[in-house]
Short mmCIF file of C-alpha atoms in Angstrom, two decimals:
data_model
loop_
_atom_site.label_atom_id
_atom_site.label_comp_id
_atom_site.label_asym_id
_atom_site.label_seq_id
_atom_site.Cartn_x
_atom_site.Cartn_y
_atom_site.Cartn_z
CA MET A 13 28.76 -7.74 0.81
CA SER A 14 25.99 -9.40 -1.17
CA PRO A 15 24.87 -7.62 -4.34
CA THR A 16 21.34 -7.20 -3.00
CA LEU A 17 22.55 -5.74 0.28
CA TYR A 18 24.81 -3.33 -1.60
CA LEU A 19 21.95 -2.06 -3.76
CA ALA A 20 19.60 -1.84 -0.76
CA GLU A 21 22.13 0.38 1.01
CA GLN A 22 22.43 2.59 -2.06
CA LEU A 23 18.66 3.09 -2.12
CA ILE A 24 18.35 3.69 1.64
CA ALA A 25 20.99 6.42 1.33
CA CYS A 26 18.68 8.32 -1.03
CA ARG A 27 16.63 10.90 0.87
CA SER A 28 13.27 10.15 -0.70
CA VAL A 29 10.52 11.32 1.63
CA THR A 30 7.25 11.56 -0.34
CA PRO A 31 7.05 12.85 -3.05
CA GLU A 32 10.81 12.89 -3.53
CA ASP A 33 12.45 10.00 -5.35
CA GLY A 34 15.90 11.10 -4.22
CA GLY A 35 17.65 9.43 -7.15
CA CYS A 36 16.38 5.90 -6.45
CA GLN A 37 14.79 5.43 -9.85
CA ARG A 38 17.94 6.67 -11.58
CA ILE A 39 19.97 4.00 -9.76
CA ILE A 40 17.47 1.29 -10.69
CA ARG A 41 17.28 2.50 -14.27
CA GLU A 42 21.08 2.34 -14.60
CA ARG A 43 21.00 -1.26 -13.38
CA LEU A 44 18.23 -2.29 -15.78
CA ALA A 45 19.49 -0.47 -18.89
CA PRO A 46 22.18 -3.06 -19.78
CA LEU A 47 19.43 -5.72 -19.75
CA ARG A 48 17.70 -4.00 -22.70
CA PHE A 49 14.78 -2.61 -20.74
CA GLU A 50 12.66 0.08 -22.38
CA PHE A 51 11.75 3.04 -20.15
CA HIS A 52 8.93 5.53 -19.90
CA GLU A 53 8.92 8.22 -17.21
CA ILE A 54 5.82 10.07 -16.05
CA VAL A 55 6.26 13.16 -13.87
CA SER A 56 2.98 14.27 -12.36
CA GLY A 57 1.50 16.49 -9.67
CA PRO A 58 1.52 20.23 -8.85
CA ALA A 59 4.72 22.25 -8.81
CA ASP A 60 5.16 21.84 -5.06
CA PHE A 61 4.48 18.08 -5.11
CA ARG A 62 6.18 16.59 -8.17
CA VAL A 63 5.96 12.81 -8.35
CA THR A 64 8.30 10.61 -10.40
CA ASN A 65 6.95 7.41 -11.92
CA LEU A 66 8.84 4.86 -14.01
CA TRP A 67 7.68 2.06 -16.31
CA ALA A 68 10.38 -0.34 -17.47
CA LEU A 69 9.80 -3.27 -19.82
CA ARG A 70 11.95 -6.12 -21.12
CA ARG A 71 10.07 -7.94 -23.83
CA GLY A 72 9.94 -11.72 -23.92
CA SER A 73 10.69 -13.90 -26.94
CA ASP A 74 7.05 -15.01 -27.18
CA PRO A 75 4.49 -12.19 -27.52
CA GLY A 76 1.77 -14.57 -26.37
CA ALA A 77 3.55 -15.55 -23.15
CA PRO A 78 2.54 -13.93 -19.86
CA MET A 79 4.05 -10.69 -18.58
CA LEU A 80 5.12 -10.39 -14.94
CA ALA A 81 5.58 -6.95 -13.38
CA PHE A 82 7.37 -5.97 -10.20
CA ALA A 83 5.79 -2.93 -8.52
CA GLY A 84 6.98 -0.76 -5.69
CA HIS A 85 7.57 2.70 -4.30
CA THR A 86 10.81 4.57 -3.85
CA ASP A 87 9.35 7.12 -1.44
CA VAL A 88 9.41 6.69 2.33
CA VAL A 89 7.52 8.20 5.24
CA PRO A 90 9.09 11.06 7.23
CA THR A 91 11.74 10.04 9.76
CA GLY A 92 10.13 11.50 12.85
CA PRO A 93 12.40 13.05 15.52
CA LEU A 94 15.98 12.50 14.38
CA GLU A 95 17.26 12.56 17.95
CA GLN A 96 15.28 9.38 18.64
CA TRP A 97 17.13 7.40 15.96
CA ARG A 98 20.24 5.54 17.08
CA SER A 99 21.82 6.35 13.71
CA ASP A 100 21.11 8.66 10.78
CA PRO A 101 18.01 7.23 9.02
CA PHE A 102 19.59 7.88 5.62
CA VAL A 103 22.96 6.35 6.47
CA PRO A 104 22.62 2.55 6.16
CA THR A 105 23.86 1.10 9.43
CA HIS A 106 24.46 -2.45 10.68
CA ARG A 107 23.80 -3.55 14.25
CA GLU A 108 23.32 -7.08 15.56
CA GLY A 109 22.51 -8.63 12.21
CA ARG A 110 20.10 -5.92 11.12
CA LEU A 111 20.29 -3.22 8.46
CA TYR A 112 18.87 0.04 9.79
CA GLY A 113 17.57 3.00 7.81
CA ARG A 114 14.36 4.63 6.67
CA GLY A 115 12.88 2.42 3.99
CA ALA A 116 14.90 -0.65 4.94
CA ALA A 117 11.72 -2.71 5.31
CA ASP A 118 9.26 -0.49 3.43
CA MET A 119 10.35 -1.02 0.76
CA LYS A 120 13.86 -0.40 -0.56
CA THR A 121 15.14 -3.87 0.28
CA SER A 122 12.32 -5.33 -1.82
CA LEU A 123 13.24 -3.08 -4.74
CA ALA A 124 16.89 -4.10 -4.51
CA ALA A 125 15.92 -7.77 -4.37
CA MET A 126 13.67 -7.38 -7.42
CA VAL A 127 16.43 -5.79 -9.50
CA VAL A 128 19.04 -8.38 -8.53
CA ALA A 129 16.56 -11.20 -9.13
CA VAL A 130 15.92 -9.95 -12.66
CA GLU A 131 19.65 -9.56 -13.34
CA ARG A 132 20.32 -13.14 -12.29
CA PHE A 133 17.34 -14.50 -14.16
CA VAL A 134 18.25 -12.79 -17.43
CA VAL A 135 21.81 -14.16 -17.27
CA GLN A 136 20.39 -17.67 -17.02
CA HIS A 137 17.44 -17.15 -19.41
CA ALA A 138 18.42 -14.55 -22.00
CA GLY A 139 15.67 -15.82 -24.30
CA HIS A 140 12.90 -16.02 -21.70
CA ARG A 141 9.42 -16.32 -23.18
CA GLY A 142 7.43 -13.93 -21.00
CA GLY A 143 7.88 -10.20 -20.48
CA ILE A 144 9.30 -8.58 -17.35
CA ALA A 145 8.30 -5.10 -16.20
CA PHE A 146 8.75 -2.63 -13.35
CA LEU A 147 6.19 -0.07 -12.08
CA LEU A 148 7.84 2.38 -9.70
CA THR A 149 6.46 5.51 -8.04
CA SER A 150 7.47 8.13 -5.49
CA ASP A 151 3.89 8.72 -4.29
CA GLU A 152 2.71 5.67 -2.38
CA GLU A 153 3.24 6.87 1.18
CA GLY A 154 1.53 10.18 0.41
CA PRO A 155 -1.86 11.02 -1.10
CA ALA A 156 -1.24 8.54 -3.98
CA ASN A 157 -3.01 10.81 -6.47
CA ASP A 158 -0.07 11.11 -8.88
CA GLY A 159 1.73 7.81 -8.44
CA THR A 160 0.80 4.29 -9.52
CA VAL A 161 -2.68 5.46 -10.50
CA LYS A 162 -1.09 7.63 -13.22
CA LEU A 163 1.05 4.73 -14.44
CA VAL A 164 -2.05 2.55 -14.64
CA GLU A 165 -3.91 5.23 -16.60
CA TRP A 166 -0.98 5.45 -19.04
CA LEU A 167 -0.74 1.67 -19.43
CA ARG A 168 -4.46 1.44 -20.08
CA ALA A 169 -4.20 4.18 -22.73
CA GLN A 170 -1.37 2.23 -24.37
CA GLY A 171 -3.46 -0.93 -24.36
CA ILE A 172 -0.98 -2.69 -22.07
CA ARG A 173 -2.47 -5.30 -19.76
CA LEU A 174 -0.38 -7.17 -17.24
CA ASP A 175 -0.84 -10.86 -16.56
CA ALA A 176 0.63 -10.85 -13.06
CA CYS A 177 2.22 -8.43 -10.62
CA ILE A 178 4.26 -8.74 -7.44
CA VAL A 179 4.17 -5.72 -5.14
CA GLY A 180 7.13 -5.55 -2.75
CA GLU A 181 5.16 -4.54 0.34
CA PRO A 182 6.56 -5.94 3.62
CA THR A 183 4.10 -8.78 4.22
CA SER A 184 6.07 -11.22 6.37
CA VAL A 185 5.21 -11.45 10.07
CA ASP A 186 7.86 -13.46 11.93
CA LYS A 187 10.00 -14.95 9.16
CA LEU A 188 10.60 -14.05 5.54
CA GLY A 189 7.87 -15.57 3.41
CA ASP A 190 5.56 -16.74 6.20
CA MET A 191 2.73 -14.54 4.82
CA ILE A 192 1.84 -13.02 1.47
CA LYS A 193 -1.13 -10.87 0.53
CA ASN A 194 -3.41 -12.10 -2.22
CA GLY A 195 -5.86 -9.25 -1.74
CA ARG A 196 -6.70 -6.20 0.34
CA ARG A 197 -9.85 -4.73 1.77
CA GLY A 198 -11.31 -1.55 0.34
CA SER A 199 -11.27 1.73 2.25
CA LEU A 200 -14.24 4.11 2.44
CA SER A 201 -14.12 7.17 4.71
CA GLY A 202 -16.83 9.59 5.74
CA ARG A 203 -16.87 12.99 7.43
CA LEU A 204 -20.24 13.50 9.08
CA THR A 205 -21.28 16.98 10.19
CA VAL A 206 -24.38 17.00 12.42
CA ARG A 207 -26.03 20.40 12.75
CA GLY A 208 -27.63 21.59 15.97
CA VAL A 209 -28.35 24.96 17.56
CA GLN A 210 -25.75 26.59 19.79
CA GLY A 211 -26.89 27.94 23.12
CA HIS A 212 -26.26 28.39 26.83
CA ILE A 213 -25.85 25.09 28.63
CA ALA A 214 -28.25 26.28 31.38
CA TYR A 215 -31.05 26.77 28.80
CA PRO A 216 -31.03 23.53 26.78
CA HIS A 217 -34.64 24.10 25.68
CA LEU A 218 -33.38 27.05 23.64
CA ALA A 219 -30.71 25.00 21.87
CA ARG A 220 -30.30 21.63 20.08
CA ASN A 221 -27.29 19.62 21.16
CA PRO A 222 -25.84 17.79 18.10
CA ILE A 223 -23.84 15.47 20.36
CA HIS A 224 -26.98 14.21 22.05
CA LEU A 225 -28.78 14.00 18.72
CA ALA A 226 -26.01 12.00 17.01
CA ALA A 227 -25.20 9.61 19.86
CA PRO A 228 -28.04 7.10 19.25
CA ALA A 229 -27.34 6.97 15.52
CA LEU A 230 -23.62 6.54 16.15
CA ALA A 231 -24.30 3.70 18.59
CA GLU A 232 -26.48 1.99 16.00
CA LEU A 233 -23.83 2.33 13.30
CA ALA A 234 -21.19 0.88 15.61
CA ALA A 235 -23.39 -2.14 16.36
CA ILE A 236 -24.32 -3.05 12.77
CA GLU A 237 -23.04 -6.27 11.21
CA TRP A 238 -22.25 -4.97 7.74
CA ASP A 239 -21.44 -8.41 6.34
CA ARG A 240 -19.92 -11.66 7.49
CA GLY A 241 -16.87 -11.66 5.27
CA ASN A 242 -16.02 -14.73 3.19
CA THR A 243 -13.35 -17.36 2.66
CA TYR A 244 -10.77 -14.72 1.80
CA PHE A 245 -11.81 -11.65 3.80
CA PRO A 246 -12.78 -10.86 7.38
CA PRO A 247 -16.10 -9.02 7.91
CA THR A 248 -16.31 -5.36 6.95
CA SER A 249 -15.46 -3.09 9.89
CA PHE A 250 -16.74 0.36 10.85
CA GLN A 251 -14.53 2.53 13.05
CA VAL A 252 -14.81 6.12 14.27
CA SER A 253 -11.45 7.90 14.21
CA ASN A 254 -12.25 11.47 15.29
CA ILE A 255 -15.06 13.35 17.05
CA HIS A 256 -15.04 17.09 17.48
CA GLY A 257 -17.73 19.30 18.95
CA GLY A 258 -17.80 22.32 21.21
CA THR A 259 -16.16 25.68 21.51
CA GLY A 260 -13.88 24.76 24.37
CA ALA A 261 -16.10 26.52 26.88
CA THR A 262 -17.90 24.39 29.46
CA ASN A 263 -21.10 26.42 29.41
CA VAL A 264 -21.88 26.39 25.68
CA ILE A 265 -23.92 23.79 23.81
CA PRO A 266 -22.15 23.34 20.45
CA GLY A 267 -23.79 24.19 17.19
CA GLU A 268 -22.35 21.27 15.27
CA LEU A 269 -20.56 17.97 15.68
CA VAL A 270 -17.99 16.55 13.22
CA ILE A 271 -17.33 12.81 13.14
CA ASP A 272 -14.71 11.04 10.99
CA PHE A 273 -15.20 7.34 10.35
CA ASN A 274 -13.88 4.62 8.06
CA PHE A 275 -14.99 1.33 6.57
CA ARG A 276 -12.48 -1.37 5.70
CA PHE A 277 -14.72 -3.44 3.50
CA CYS A 278 -14.51 -6.82 1.84
CA THR A 279 -15.94 -8.02 -1.45
CA GLU A 280 -19.27 -8.84 0.25
CA SER A 281 -20.05 -5.11 0.45
CA THR A 282 -19.77 -2.25 -2.02
CA PRO A 283 -19.20 1.48 -1.49
CA GLU A 284 -22.73 2.06 -2.76
CA SER A 285 -24.34 -0.36 -0.30
CA LEU A 286 -22.38 1.01 2.65
CA ARG A 287 -23.25 4.61 1.82
CA ALA A 288 -26.92 3.75 1.44
CA ARG A 289 -27.08 1.94 4.79
CA VAL A 290 -25.36 4.80 6.64
CA HIS A 291 -27.70 7.40 5.16
CA ALA A 292 -30.69 5.25 6.05
CA VAL A 293 -29.65 5.20 9.72
CA LEU A 294 -28.98 8.93 9.85
CA ASP A 295 -32.28 9.74 8.14
CA ARG A 296 -34.24 7.44 10.43
CA HIS A 297 -32.87 9.32 13.44
CA GLY A 298 -34.02 12.60 11.92
CA LEU A 299 -30.60 14.26 11.92
CA ALA A 300 -29.80 17.47 10.11
CA TYR A 301 -26.46 16.58 8.60
CA ASP A 302 -23.93 16.76 5.78
CA LEU A 303 -21.83 13.73 4.87
CA ALA A 304 -18.77 13.84 2.60
CA TRP A 305 -17.45 10.50 1.33
CA THR A 306 -13.93 9.55 0.22
CA LEU A 307 -13.29 6.22 -1.49
CA GLY A 308 -9.67 5.31 -0.74
CA GLY A 309 -9.72 2.13 -2.77
CA GLN A 310 -11.78 -0.83 -3.87
CA PRO A 311 -11.01 -4.29 -2.49
CA PHE A 312 -9.10 -6.65 -4.74
CA LEU A 313 -8.58 -10.39 -4.63
CA THR A 314 -6.32 -12.82 -6.44
CA PRO A 315 -7.77 -16.33 -6.08
CA VAL A 316 -5.40 -19.28 -5.98
CA GLY A 317 -3.88 -19.61 -9.45
CA THR A 318 -0.69 -19.53 -11.46
CA LEU A 319 0.87 -16.54 -9.70
CA SER A 320 0.10 -17.60 -6.14
CA GLU A 321 1.33 -21.11 -6.94
CA ALA A 322 4.57 -19.69 -8.34
CA VAL A 323 5.09 -17.48 -5.28
CA VAL A 324 4.25 -20.21 -2.78
CA GLY A 325 6.55 -22.62 -4.60
CA ALA A 326 9.44 -20.15 -4.71
CA ILE A 327 9.08 -19.35 -1.00
CA HIS A 328 9.08 -23.02 -0.05
CA ALA A 329 12.09 -23.75 -2.25
CA VAL A 330 14.16 -20.99 -0.60
CA THR A 331 12.92 -21.02 3.00
CA GLY A 332 11.15 -24.34 3.48
CA LEU A 333 8.09 -22.49 4.78
CA SER A 334 4.47 -23.09 3.84
CA THR A 335 3.28 -19.53 3.38
CA GLU A 336 -0.09 -18.18 4.46
CA LEU A 337 -2.28 -16.25 1.99
CA SER A 338 -3.89 -13.27 3.71
CA THR A 339 -5.96 -10.17 2.94
CA THR A 340 -5.38 -8.40 6.28
CA GLY A 341 -3.77 -5.01 6.74
CA GLY A 342 -4.19 -1.63 5.13
CA THR A 343 -4.39 -0.56 1.51
CA SER A 344 -1.55 -0.68 -1.00
CA ASP A 345 -0.97 0.29 -4.62
CA GLY A 346 -2.16 -3.19 -5.51
CA ARG A 347 -5.67 -1.70 -5.53
CA PHE A 348 -4.75 0.39 -8.59
CA ILE A 349 -2.79 -2.31 -10.38
CA ALA A 350 -5.63 -4.81 -10.00
CA ALA A 351 -7.63 -2.71 -12.50
CA ILE A 352 -5.31 -3.85 -15.33
CA CYS A 353 -3.93 -7.06 -13.86
CA PRO A 354 -5.93 -10.17 -12.90
CA GLN A 355 -3.30 -11.52 -10.49
CA VAL A 356 -1.66 -9.29 -7.88
CA ILE A 357 0.37 -10.67 -4.97
CA GLU A 358 2.25 -8.71 -2.30
CA LEU A 359 5.47 -10.21 -0.97
CA GLY A 360 8.26 -8.63 1.04
CA PRO A 361 10.28 -8.71 4.26
CA VAL A 362 9.14 -8.74 7.88
CA ASN A 363 6.96 -5.71 8.62
CA ALA A 364 7.58 -5.33 12.39
CA SER A 365 9.50 -2.04 12.06
CA ILE A 366 7.80 -0.28 9.17
CA HIS A 367 7.16 3.47 9.68
CA LYS A 368 8.89 3.25 13.08
CA ILE A 369 11.96 4.91 14.54
CA ASP A 370 15.03 2.73 13.77
CA GLU A 371 13.37 0.87 10.90
CA TRP A 372 15.27 -2.32 10.08
CA VAL A 373 15.43 -5.50 8.05
CA GLU A 374 17.28 -8.71 8.91
CA VAL A 375 20.44 -8.88 6.82
CA ALA A 376 20.14 -12.66 6.62
CA SER A 377 16.79 -12.29 4.82
CA ILE A 378 17.97 -9.98 2.05
CA GLU A 379 19.58 -12.49 -0.33
CA PRO A 380 16.80 -15.07 0.21
CA LEU A 381 14.24 -12.45 -0.83
CA ALA A 382 16.10 -11.93 -4.12
CA GLU A 383 16.17 -15.68 -4.64
CA ILE A 384 12.42 -15.93 -3.99
CA TYR A 385 11.73 -13.27 -6.61
CA ARG A 386 14.07 -15.05 -9.04
CA GLY A 387 12.23 -18.30 -8.33
CA VAL A 388 8.93 -16.67 -9.27
CA LEU A 389 10.43 -15.55 -12.57
CA GLU A 390 11.64 -19.11 -13.19
CA ARG A 391 8.16 -20.44 -12.67
CA PHE A 392 6.23 -17.73 -14.50
CA VAL A 393 8.10 -16.26 -17.50
CA ALA A 394 10.97 -18.66 -18.33
#
């Protein structure tokens, strides 16, 4: 068994559904301790939702040389119905060249590959110039209020600024390394409550139907071109996710309508501009409404530079592929790290099975992933 596969299996066997770490960070810490890493643990969150965060740092021989951090999460999403899994999700299992288990793709294999890559690199470059760090959390798949954001706050308070960061999110599409993320769109959600007047459906003149009132405004919002995107990002999108109105009775006009919607926005728009444009539409239609906003994350972008060149070069050296830089997909903890790090790249295994029943990763891709991470270290901190 390869060292990376062995460590991946150890981590998958840890039952670490958010916010539980399940012992993953202890295993990783034990592997890094002989390499003279310094550790700082931050436990955060309420008593019924305790989150474990770990910062680990190995200093380079040159204080002026760049620091590269590996970031990731040890928590996983819930398994779903156990009876639908072909094998226990927390018992690493091999079938037809794949390693199965919750977190196999998202993202315990990445964490194992990062650790092994660092071990191999340090053996070859004990006096490496740049620093190497790890940012680990057990609150990425959950609300993310007490995870990486807390580590970033602590690092900022310590005056620590990273030069580059690789997040181990599963970014590959068909083959390992065929796509990496050099940015992500922002996420802005709204809950719109439109107020009407409840009444009997046979006497509409005595009521005000909030569904009828909101429909024209909603149609206008859905038709707006918010921006045209840019070289790196697709256009900002507006999507309605939930609509609820009515009492359940067929003869009652509802008194209010609740609509949930979300923007995935690029760097051509801002939360402020999107909020202002939505309110302008609602006000123009004369609606009586309340609107609560939630900013899930700002967009971030890493233009082509030293980190992307190192990652692209390492991928080509190991796989022969010419990787694609992309900003598609959902949010990640990269949005928090970008606040203290000018270059953030996401790179990990194929993402076809993430969050699914029988999550898996190709066994043949596990060692190459470790070698890609090691290659980035060679190019960036040696």
